[in-house]
PDB file of C-alpha atoms in Angstrom:
ATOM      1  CA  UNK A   1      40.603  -4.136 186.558  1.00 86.00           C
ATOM      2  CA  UNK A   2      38.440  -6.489 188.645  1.00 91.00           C
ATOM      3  CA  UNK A   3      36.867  -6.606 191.968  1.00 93.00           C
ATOM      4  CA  UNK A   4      35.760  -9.349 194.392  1.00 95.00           C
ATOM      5  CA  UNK A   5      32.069  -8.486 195.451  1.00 94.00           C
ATOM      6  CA  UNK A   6      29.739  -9.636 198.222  1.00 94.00           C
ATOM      7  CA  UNK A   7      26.106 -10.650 197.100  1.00 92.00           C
ATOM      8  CA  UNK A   8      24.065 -13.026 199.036  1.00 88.00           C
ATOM      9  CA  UNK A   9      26.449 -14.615 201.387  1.00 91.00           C
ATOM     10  CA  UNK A  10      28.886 -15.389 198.606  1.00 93.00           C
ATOM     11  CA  UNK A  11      31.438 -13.499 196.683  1.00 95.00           C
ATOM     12  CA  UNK A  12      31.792 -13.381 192.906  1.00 94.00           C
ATOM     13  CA  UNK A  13      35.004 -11.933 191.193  1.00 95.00           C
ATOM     14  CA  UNK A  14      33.899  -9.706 188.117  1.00 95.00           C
ATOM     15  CA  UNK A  15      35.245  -7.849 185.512  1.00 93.00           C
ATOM     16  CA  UNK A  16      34.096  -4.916 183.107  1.00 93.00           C
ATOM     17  CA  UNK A  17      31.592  -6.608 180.632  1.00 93.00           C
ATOM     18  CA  UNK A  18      31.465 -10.213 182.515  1.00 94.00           C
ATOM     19  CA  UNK A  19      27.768 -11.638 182.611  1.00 96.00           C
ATOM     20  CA  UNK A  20      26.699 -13.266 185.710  1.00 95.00           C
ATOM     21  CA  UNK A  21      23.756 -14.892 187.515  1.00 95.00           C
ATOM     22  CA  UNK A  22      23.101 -13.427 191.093  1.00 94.00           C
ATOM     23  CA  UNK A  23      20.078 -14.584 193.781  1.00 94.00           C
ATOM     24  CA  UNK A  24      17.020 -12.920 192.922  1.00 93.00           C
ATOM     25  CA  UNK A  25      15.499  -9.915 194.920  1.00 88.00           C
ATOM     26  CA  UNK A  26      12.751  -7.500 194.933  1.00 87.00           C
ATOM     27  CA  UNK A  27      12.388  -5.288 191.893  1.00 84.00           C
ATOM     28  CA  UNK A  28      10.323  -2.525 190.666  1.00 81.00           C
ATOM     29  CA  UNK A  29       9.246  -2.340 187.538  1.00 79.00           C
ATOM     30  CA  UNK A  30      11.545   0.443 186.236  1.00 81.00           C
ATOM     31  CA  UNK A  31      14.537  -0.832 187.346  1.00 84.00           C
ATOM     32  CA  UNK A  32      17.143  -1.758 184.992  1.00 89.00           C
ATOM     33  CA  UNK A  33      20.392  -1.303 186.512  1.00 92.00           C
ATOM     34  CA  UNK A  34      21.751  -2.631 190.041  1.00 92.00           C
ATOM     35  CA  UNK A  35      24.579  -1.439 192.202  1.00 93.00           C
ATOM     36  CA  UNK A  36      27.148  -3.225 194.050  1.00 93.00           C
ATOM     37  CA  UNK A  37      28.621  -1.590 197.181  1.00 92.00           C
ATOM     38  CA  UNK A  38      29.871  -4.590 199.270  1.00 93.00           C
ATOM     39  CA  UNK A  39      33.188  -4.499 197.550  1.00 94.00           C
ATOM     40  CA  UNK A  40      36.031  -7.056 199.082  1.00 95.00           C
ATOM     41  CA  UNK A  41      38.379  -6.726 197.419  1.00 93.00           C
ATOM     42  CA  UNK A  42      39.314  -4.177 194.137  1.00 92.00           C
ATOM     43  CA  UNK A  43      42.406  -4.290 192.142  1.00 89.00           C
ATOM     44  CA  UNK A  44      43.580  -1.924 188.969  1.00 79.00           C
ATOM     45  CA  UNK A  45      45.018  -2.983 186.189  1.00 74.00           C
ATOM     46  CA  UNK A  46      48.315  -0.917 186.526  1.00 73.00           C
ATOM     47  CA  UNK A  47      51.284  -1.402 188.849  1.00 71.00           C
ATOM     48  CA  UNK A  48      49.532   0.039 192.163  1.00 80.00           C
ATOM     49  CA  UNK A  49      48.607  -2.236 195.163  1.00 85.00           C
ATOM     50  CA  UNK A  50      45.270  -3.765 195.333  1.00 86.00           C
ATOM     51  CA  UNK A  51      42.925  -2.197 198.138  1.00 86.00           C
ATOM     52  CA  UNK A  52      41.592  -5.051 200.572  1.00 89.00           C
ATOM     53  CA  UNK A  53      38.640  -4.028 202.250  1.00 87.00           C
ATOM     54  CA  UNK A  54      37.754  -4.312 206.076  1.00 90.00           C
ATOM     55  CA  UNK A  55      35.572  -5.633 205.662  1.00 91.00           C
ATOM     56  CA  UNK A  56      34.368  -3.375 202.347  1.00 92.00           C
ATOM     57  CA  UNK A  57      36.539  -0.687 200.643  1.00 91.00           C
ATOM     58  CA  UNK A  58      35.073   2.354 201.324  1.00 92.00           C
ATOM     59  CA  UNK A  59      33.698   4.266 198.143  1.00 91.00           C
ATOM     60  CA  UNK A  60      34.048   1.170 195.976  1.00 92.00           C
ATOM     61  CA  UNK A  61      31.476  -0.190 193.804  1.00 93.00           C
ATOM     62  CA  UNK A  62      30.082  -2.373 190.558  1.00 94.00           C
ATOM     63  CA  UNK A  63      27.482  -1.072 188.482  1.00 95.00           C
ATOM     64  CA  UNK A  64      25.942  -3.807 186.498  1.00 95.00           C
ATOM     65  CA  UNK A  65      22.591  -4.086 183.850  1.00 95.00           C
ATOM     66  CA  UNK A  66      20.147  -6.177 184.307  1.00 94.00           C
ATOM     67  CA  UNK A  67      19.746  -8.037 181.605  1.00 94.00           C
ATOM     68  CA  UNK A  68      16.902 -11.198 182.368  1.00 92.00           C
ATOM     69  CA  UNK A  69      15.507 -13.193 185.045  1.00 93.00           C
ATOM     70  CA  UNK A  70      15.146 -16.811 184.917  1.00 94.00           C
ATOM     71  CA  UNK A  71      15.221 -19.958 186.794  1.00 96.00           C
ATOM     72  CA  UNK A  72      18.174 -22.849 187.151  1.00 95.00           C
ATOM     73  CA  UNK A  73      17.741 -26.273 185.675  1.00 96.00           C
ATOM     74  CA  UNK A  74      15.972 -28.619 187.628  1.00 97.00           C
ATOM     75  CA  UNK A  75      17.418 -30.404 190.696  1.00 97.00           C
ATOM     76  CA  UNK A  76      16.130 -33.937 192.303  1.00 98.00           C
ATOM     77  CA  UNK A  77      16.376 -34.204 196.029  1.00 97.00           C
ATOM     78  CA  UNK A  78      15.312 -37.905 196.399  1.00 97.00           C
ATOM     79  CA  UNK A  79      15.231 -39.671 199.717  1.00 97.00           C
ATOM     80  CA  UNK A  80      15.429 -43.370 200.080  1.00 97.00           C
ATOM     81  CA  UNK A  81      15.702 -46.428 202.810  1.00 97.00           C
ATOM     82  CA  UNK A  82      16.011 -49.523 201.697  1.00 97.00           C
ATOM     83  CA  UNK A  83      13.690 -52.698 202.749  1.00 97.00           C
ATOM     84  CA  UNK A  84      11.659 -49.594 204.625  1.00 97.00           C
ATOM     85  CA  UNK A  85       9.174 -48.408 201.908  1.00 97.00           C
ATOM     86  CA  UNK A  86      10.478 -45.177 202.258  1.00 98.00           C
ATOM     87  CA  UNK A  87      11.645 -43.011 199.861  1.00 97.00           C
ATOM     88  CA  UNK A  88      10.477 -39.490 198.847  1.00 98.00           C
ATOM     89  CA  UNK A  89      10.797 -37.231 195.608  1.00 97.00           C
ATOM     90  CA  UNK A  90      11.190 -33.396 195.564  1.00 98.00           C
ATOM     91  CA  UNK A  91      12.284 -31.051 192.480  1.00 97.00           C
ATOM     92  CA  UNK A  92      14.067 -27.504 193.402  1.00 97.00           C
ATOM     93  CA  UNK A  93      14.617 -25.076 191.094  1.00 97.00           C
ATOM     94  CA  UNK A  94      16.664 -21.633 192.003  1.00 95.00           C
ATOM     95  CA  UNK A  95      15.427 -18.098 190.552  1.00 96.00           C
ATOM     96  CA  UNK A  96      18.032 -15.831 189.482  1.00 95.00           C
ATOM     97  CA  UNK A  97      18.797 -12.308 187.762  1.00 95.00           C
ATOM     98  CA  UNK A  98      21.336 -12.633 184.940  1.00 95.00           C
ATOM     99  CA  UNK A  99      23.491  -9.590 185.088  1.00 95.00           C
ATOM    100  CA  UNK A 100      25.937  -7.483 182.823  1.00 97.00           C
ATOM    101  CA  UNK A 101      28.797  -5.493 184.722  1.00 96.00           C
ATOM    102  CA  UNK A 102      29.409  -2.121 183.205  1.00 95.00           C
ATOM    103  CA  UNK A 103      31.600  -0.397 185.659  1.00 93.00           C
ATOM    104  CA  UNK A 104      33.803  -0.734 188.362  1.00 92.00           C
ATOM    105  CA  UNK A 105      35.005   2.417 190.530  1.00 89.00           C
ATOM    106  CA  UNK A 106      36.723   2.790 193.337  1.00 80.00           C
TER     107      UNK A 106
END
């Protein structure tokens, strides 16, 4: 079974037990589990029909564990003009919660 869900602008296909890295947000201390209720798409692992959401499927969602937060590798954004004595240096560096999925219902 896996399901296409919505997080951020962007949409991720997981799985039962996949590990991925989603935008960071606002958490509370106790939190250690996050829920996923923009489902796009959801499909089972027997011989029914997928369910296609418009534009969610209703009752659908991904449970998931949080399991660190962290930041990406460094990225250089460097801006240059030749023969202009121009050129300009910036570093970016994304934040991000790595997460573990643990279920998927519909």
């Amino acid at each position: 079974m896996f399901a296409i869900i919505e997080d951020s602008g962007t949409q991720i296909k997981v799985s039962e037990g996949d590990v991925i890295d989603i935008d960071r947000r606002e958490l509370g201390d106790e939190d250690i589990a996050l829920t996923f209720d923009r489902v796009v798409y959801l499909s089972t692992d027997d011989d029914k029909a997928p369910t296609i959401g418009a534009p969610y499927v209703d009752g659908a969602k991904v449970e998931a564990d949080i399991l660190e937060e962290g930041r990406t590798a460094k990225v250089d954004v460097v801006k240059f003009k030749r023969r202009k004595g121009y050129h300009r240096k910036r570093g970016h560096r994304q934040d991000f919660i790595r997460v573990r999925v643990t279920s998927i219902s519909a």
